[in-house]
mmCIF file of C-alpha atoms in Angstrom:
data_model
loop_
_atom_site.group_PDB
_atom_site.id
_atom_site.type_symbol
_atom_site.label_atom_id
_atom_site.label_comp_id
_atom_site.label_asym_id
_atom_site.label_seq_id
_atom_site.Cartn_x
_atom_site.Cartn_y
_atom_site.Cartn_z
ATOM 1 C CA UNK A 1379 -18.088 -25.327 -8.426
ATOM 2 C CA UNK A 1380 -17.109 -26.074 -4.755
ATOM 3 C CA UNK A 1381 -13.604 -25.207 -3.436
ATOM 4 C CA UNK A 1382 -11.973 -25.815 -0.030
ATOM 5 C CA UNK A 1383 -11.257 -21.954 0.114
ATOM 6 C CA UNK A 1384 -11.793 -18.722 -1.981
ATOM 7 C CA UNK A 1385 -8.836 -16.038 -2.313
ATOM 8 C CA UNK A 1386 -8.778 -12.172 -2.991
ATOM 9 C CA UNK A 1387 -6.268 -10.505 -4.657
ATOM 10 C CA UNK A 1388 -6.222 -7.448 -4.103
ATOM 11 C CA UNK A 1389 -4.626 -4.889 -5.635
ATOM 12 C CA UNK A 1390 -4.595 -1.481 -3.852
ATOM 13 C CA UNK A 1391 -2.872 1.739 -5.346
ATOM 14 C CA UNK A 1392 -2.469 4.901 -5.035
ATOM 15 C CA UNK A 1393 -2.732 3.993 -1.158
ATOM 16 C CA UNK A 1394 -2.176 6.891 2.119
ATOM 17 C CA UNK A 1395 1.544 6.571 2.023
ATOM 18 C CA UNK A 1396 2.210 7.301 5.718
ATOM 19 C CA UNK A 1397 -0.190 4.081 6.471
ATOM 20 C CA UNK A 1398 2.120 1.715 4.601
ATOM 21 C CA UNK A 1399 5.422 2.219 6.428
ATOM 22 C CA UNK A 1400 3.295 2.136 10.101
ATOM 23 C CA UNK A 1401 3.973 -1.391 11.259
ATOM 24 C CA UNK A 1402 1.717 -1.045 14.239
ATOM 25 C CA UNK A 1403 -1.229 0.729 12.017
ATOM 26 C CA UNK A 1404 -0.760 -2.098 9.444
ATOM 27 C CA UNK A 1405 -1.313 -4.649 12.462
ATOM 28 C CA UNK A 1406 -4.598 -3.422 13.419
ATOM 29 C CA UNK A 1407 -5.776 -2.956 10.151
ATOM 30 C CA UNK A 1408 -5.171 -6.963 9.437
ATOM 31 C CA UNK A 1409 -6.535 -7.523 12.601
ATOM 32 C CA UNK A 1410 -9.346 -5.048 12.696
ATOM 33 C CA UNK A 1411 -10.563 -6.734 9.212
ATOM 34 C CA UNK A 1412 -10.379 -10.221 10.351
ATOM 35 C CA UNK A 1413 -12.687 -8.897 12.998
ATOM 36 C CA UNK A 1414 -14.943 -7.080 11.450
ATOM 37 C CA UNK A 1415 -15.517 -9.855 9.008
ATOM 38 C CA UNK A 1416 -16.234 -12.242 11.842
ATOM 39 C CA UNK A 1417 -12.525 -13.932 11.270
ATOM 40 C CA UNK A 1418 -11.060 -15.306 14.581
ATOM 41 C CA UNK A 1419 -7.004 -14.274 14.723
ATOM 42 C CA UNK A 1420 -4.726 -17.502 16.013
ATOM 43 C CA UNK A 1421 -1.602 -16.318 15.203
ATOM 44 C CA UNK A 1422 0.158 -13.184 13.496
ATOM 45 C CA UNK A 1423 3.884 -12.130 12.094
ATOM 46 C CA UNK A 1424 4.922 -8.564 10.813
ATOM 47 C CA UNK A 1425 8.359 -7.631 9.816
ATOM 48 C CA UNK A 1426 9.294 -3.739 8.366
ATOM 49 C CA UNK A 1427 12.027 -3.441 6.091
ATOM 50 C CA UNK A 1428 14.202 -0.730 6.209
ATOM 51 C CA UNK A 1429 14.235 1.837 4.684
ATOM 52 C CA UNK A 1430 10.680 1.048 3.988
ATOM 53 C CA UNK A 1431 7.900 -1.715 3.511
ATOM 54 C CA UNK A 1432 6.140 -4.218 5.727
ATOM 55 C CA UNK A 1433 4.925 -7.469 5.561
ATOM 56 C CA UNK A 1434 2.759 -9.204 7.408
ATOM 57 C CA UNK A 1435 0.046 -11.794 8.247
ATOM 58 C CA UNK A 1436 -2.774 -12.534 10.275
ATOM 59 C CA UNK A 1437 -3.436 -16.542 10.436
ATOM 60 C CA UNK A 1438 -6.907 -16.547 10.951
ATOM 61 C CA UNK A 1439 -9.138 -19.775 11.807
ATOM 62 C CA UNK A 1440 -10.829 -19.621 8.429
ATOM 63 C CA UNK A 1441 -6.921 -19.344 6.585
ATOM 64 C CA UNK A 1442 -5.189 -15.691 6.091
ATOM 65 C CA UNK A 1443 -5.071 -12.382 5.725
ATOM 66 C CA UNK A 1444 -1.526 -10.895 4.172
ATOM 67 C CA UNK A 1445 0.028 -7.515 3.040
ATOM 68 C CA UNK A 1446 2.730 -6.381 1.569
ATOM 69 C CA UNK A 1447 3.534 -2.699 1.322
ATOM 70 C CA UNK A 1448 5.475 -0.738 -1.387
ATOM 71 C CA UNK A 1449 4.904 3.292 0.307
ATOM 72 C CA UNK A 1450 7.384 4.297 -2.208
ATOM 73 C CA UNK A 1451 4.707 3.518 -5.010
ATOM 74 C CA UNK A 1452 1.508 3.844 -2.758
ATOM 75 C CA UNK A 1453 0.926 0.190 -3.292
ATOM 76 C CA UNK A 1454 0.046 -2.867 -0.985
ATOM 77 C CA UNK A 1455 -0.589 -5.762 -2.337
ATOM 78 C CA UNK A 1456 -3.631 -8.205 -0.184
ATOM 79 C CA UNK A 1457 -4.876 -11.545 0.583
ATOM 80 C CA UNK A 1458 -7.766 -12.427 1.645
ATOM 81 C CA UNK A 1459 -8.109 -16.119 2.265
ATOM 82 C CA UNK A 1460 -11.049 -17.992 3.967
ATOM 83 C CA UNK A 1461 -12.666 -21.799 3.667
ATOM 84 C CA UNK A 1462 -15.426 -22.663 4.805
ATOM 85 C CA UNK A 1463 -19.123 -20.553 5.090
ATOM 86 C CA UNK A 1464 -18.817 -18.696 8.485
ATOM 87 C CA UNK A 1465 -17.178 -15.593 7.080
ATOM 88 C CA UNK A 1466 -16.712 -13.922 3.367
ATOM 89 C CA UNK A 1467 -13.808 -12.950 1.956
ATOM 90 C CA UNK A 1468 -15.291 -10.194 0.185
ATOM 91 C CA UNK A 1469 -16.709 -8.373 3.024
ATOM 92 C CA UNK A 1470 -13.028 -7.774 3.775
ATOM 93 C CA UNK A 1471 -12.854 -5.533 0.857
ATOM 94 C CA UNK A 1472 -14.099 -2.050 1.851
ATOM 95 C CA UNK A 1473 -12.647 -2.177 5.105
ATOM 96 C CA UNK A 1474 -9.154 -2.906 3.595
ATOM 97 C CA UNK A 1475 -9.909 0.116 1.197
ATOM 98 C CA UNK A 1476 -10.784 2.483 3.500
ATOM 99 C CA UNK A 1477 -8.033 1.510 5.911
ATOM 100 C CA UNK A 1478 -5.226 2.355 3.437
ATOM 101 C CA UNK A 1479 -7.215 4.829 1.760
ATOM 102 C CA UNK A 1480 -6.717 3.336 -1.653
ATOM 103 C CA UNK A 1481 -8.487 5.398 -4.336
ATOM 104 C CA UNK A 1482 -7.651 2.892 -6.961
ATOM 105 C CA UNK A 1483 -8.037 -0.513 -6.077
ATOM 106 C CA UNK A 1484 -8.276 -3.770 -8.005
ATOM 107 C CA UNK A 1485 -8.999 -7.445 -7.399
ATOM 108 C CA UNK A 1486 -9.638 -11.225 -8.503
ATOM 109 C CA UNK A 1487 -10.740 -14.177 -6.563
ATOM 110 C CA UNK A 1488 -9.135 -17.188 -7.253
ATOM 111 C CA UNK A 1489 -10.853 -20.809 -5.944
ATOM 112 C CA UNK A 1490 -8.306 -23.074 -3.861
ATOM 113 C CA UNK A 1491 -8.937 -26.456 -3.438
ATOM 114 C CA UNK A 1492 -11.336 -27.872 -6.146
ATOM 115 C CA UNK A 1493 -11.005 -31.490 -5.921
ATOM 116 C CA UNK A 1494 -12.095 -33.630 -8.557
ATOM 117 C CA UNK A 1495 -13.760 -36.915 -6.925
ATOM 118 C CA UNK A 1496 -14.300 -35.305 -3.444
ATOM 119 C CA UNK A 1497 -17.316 -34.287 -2.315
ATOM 120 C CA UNK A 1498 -16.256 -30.753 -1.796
ATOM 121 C CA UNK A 1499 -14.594 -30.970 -5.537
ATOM 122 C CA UNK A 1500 -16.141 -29.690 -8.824
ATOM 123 C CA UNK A 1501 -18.328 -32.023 -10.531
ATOM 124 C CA UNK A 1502 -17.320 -31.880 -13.944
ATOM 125 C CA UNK A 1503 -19.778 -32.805 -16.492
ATOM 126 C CA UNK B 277 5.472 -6.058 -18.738
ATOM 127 C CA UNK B 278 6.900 -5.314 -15.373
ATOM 128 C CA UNK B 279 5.272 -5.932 -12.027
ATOM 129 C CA UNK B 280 6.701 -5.581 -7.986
ATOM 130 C CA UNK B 281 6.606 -8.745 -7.563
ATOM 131 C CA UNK B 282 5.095 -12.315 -8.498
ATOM 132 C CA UNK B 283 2.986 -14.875 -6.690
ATOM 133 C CA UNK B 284 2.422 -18.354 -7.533
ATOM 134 C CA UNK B 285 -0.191 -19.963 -6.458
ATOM 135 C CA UNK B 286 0.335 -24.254 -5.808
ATOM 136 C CA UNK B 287 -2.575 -26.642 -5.708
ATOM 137 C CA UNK B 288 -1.223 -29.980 -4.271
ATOM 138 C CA UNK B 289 -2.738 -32.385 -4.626
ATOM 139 C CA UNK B 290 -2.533 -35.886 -3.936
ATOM 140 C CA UNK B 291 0.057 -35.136 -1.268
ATOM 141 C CA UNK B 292 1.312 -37.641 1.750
ATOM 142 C CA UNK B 293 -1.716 -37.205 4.064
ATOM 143 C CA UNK B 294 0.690 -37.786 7.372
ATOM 144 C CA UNK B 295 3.139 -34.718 6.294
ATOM 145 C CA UNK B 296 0.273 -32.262 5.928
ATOM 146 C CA UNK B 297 -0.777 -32.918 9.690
ATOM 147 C CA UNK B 298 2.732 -32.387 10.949
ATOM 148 C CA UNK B 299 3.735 -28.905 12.176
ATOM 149 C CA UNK B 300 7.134 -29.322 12.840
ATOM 150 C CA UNK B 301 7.833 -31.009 9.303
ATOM 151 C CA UNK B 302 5.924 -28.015 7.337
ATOM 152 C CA UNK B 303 7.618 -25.429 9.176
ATOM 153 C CA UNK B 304 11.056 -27.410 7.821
ATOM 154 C CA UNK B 305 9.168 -27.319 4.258
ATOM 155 C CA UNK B 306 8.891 -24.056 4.480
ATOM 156 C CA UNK B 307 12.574 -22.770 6.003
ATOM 157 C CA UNK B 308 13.898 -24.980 4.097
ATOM 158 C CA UNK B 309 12.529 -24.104 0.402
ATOM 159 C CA UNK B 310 13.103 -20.493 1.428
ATOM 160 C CA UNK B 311 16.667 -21.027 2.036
ATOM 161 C CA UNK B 312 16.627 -23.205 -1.333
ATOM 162 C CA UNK B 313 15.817 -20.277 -3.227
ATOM 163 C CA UNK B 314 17.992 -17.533 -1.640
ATOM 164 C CA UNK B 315 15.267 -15.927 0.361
ATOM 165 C CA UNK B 316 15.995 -14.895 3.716
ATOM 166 C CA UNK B 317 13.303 -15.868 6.672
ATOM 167 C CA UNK B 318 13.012 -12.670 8.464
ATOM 168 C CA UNK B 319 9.276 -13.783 11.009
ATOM 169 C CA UNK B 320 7.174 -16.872 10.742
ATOM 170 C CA UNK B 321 3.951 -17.950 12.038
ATOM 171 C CA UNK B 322 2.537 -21.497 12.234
ATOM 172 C CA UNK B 323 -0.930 -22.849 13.631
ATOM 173 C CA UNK B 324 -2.038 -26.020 14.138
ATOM 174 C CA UNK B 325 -6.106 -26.813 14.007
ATOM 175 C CA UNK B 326 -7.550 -29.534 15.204
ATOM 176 C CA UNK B 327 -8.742 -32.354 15.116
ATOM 177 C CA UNK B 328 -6.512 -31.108 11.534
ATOM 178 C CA UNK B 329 -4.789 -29.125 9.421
ATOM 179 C CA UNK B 330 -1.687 -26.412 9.518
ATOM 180 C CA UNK B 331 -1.366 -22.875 8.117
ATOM 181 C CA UNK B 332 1.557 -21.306 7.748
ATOM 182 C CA UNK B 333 3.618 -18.582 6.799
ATOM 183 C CA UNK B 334 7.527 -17.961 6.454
ATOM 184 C CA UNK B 335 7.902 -13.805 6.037
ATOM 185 C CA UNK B 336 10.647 -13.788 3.940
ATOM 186 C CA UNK B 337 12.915 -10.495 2.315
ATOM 187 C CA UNK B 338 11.462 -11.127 -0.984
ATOM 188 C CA UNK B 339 7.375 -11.062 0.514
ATOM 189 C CA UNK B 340 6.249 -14.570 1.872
ATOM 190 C CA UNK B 341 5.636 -18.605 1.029
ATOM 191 C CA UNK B 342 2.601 -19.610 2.963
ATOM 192 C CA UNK B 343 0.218 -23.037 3.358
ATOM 193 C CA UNK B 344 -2.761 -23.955 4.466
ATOM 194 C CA UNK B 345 -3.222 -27.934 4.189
ATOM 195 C CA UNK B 346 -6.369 -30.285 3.995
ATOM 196 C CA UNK B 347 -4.605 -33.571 5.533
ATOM 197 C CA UNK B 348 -8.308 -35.445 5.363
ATOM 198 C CA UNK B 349 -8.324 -34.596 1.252
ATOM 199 C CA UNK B 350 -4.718 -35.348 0.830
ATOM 200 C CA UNK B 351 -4.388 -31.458 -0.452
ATOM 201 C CA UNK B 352 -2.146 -27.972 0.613
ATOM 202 C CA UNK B 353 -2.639 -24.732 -1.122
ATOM 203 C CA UNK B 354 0.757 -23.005 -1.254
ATOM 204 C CA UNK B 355 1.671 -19.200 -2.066
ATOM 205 C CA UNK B 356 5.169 -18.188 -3.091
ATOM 206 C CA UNK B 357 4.996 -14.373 -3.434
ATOM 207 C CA UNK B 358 8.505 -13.445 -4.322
ATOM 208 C CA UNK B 359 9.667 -9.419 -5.416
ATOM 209 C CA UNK B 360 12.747 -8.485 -6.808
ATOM 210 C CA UNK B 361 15.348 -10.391 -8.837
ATOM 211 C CA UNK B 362 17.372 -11.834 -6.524
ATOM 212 C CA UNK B 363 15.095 -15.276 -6.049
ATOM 213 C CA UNK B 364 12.726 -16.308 -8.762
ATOM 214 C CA UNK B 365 9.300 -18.270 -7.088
ATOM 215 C CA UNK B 366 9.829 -21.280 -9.869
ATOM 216 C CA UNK B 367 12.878 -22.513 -7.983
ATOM 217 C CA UNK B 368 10.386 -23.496 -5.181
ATOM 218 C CA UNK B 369 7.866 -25.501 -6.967
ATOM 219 C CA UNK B 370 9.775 -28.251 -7.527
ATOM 220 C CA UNK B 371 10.805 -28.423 -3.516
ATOM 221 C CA UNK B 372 7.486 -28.121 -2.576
ATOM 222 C CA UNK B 373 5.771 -30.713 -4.717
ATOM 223 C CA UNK B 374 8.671 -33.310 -3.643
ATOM 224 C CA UNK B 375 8.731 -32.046 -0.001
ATOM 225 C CA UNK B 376 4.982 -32.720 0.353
ATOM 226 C CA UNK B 377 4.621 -35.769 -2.253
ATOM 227 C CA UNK B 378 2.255 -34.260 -4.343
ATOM 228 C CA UNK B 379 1.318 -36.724 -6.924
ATOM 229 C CA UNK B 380 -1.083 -34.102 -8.967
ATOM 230 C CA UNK B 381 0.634 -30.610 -8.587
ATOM 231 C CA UNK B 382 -0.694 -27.379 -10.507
ATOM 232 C CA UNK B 383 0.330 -23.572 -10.327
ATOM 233 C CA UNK B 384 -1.115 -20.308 -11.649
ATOM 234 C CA UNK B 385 1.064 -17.363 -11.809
ATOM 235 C CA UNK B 386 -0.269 -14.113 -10.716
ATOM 236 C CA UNK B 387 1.661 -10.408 -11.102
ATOM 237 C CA UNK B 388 1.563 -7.956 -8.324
ATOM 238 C CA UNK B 389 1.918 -4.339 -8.607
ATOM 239 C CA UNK B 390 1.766 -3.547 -12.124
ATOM 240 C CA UNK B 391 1.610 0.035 -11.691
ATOM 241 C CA UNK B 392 0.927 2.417 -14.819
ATOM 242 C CA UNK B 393 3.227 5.691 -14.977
ATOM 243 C CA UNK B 394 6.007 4.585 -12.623
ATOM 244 C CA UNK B 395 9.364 2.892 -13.656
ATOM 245 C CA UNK B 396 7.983 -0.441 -12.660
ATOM 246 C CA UNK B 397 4.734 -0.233 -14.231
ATOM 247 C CA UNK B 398 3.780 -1.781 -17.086
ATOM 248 C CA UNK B 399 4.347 0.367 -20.392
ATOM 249 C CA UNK B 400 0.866 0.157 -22.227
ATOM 250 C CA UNK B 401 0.267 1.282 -25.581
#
């Protein structure tokens, strides 16, 4: 089945706390990944909520990389979104664990962009 | 079965092929449903590739609505990730669809932060 992108969903608990309220620590984790994965960063936005939580995103050439941070419940939920070949979501994983320190993470990957009747769609039988 | 927040994730398809190359008109797309809903736009980031294509991403005080679109197969994948009560991510699939012409739209809902032994969590027996 091909699809124009692949997404992660990840779900990370039971996170390091102090991490998730660190705007400028949540910034290079997003853009350490997209690095480390082989991702090239063209744009970024971060916001922290008061009195706690970020957001943010790294637009990356191959699509996205997103958090949002709950340090009150030791949670951040992930995206990982890529298209194309040149890098792999999943290798974004264990960096992203180890980075928050989440000792009990979760995920699915959900395809984006299977077009019937394209050549990059799904060929259903 | 409670969760921090919820994400739905858009396939549009079949969409107008000239909106999904124009920046300026899915950064409006995006403001715009956001303010639809309730949400509040608190950062945004846009890029433009070329020869085409746009991702982007309106931060907003519920989590985000992002897109990447596919102008050369007519198709935009669309996140609205939405926590709290106070917008509900529903009330921007019908904007979205009409704002980008989407003649084939589909949507998976996904829940976020179901946490086990916290107030929010999700109660199983």
């Amino acid at each position: 089945m091909n699809a124009l992108g692949r997404q992660l969903l990840l779900e990370l608990r039971d996170c390091n706390t102090e991490t998730l309220n660190d705007v400028e620590y949540i910034g290079n984790c997003l853009r350490d990944t997209a690095r480390e994965i082989g991702a090239t960063v063209v744009n970024e936005c971060f916001y922290r909520f008061s009195p706690h939580g970020i957001s943010g995103v790294v637009i990356i050439s191959e699509s996205h990389i997103c958090i949002h941070t709950w340090p009150e419940h030791n949670y951040a939920a992930v995206d990982v979104f890529t298209c194309g070949d040149s890098v792999r979501p999943e290798d974004a994983v264990r960096p992203l664990i180890e980075k928050l320190g989440s000792k009990n993470p979760s995920l699915i990957e959900v395809k984006r962009g299977v077009l019937q009747g394209s050549r990059v769609g799904c060929e259903l039988k």
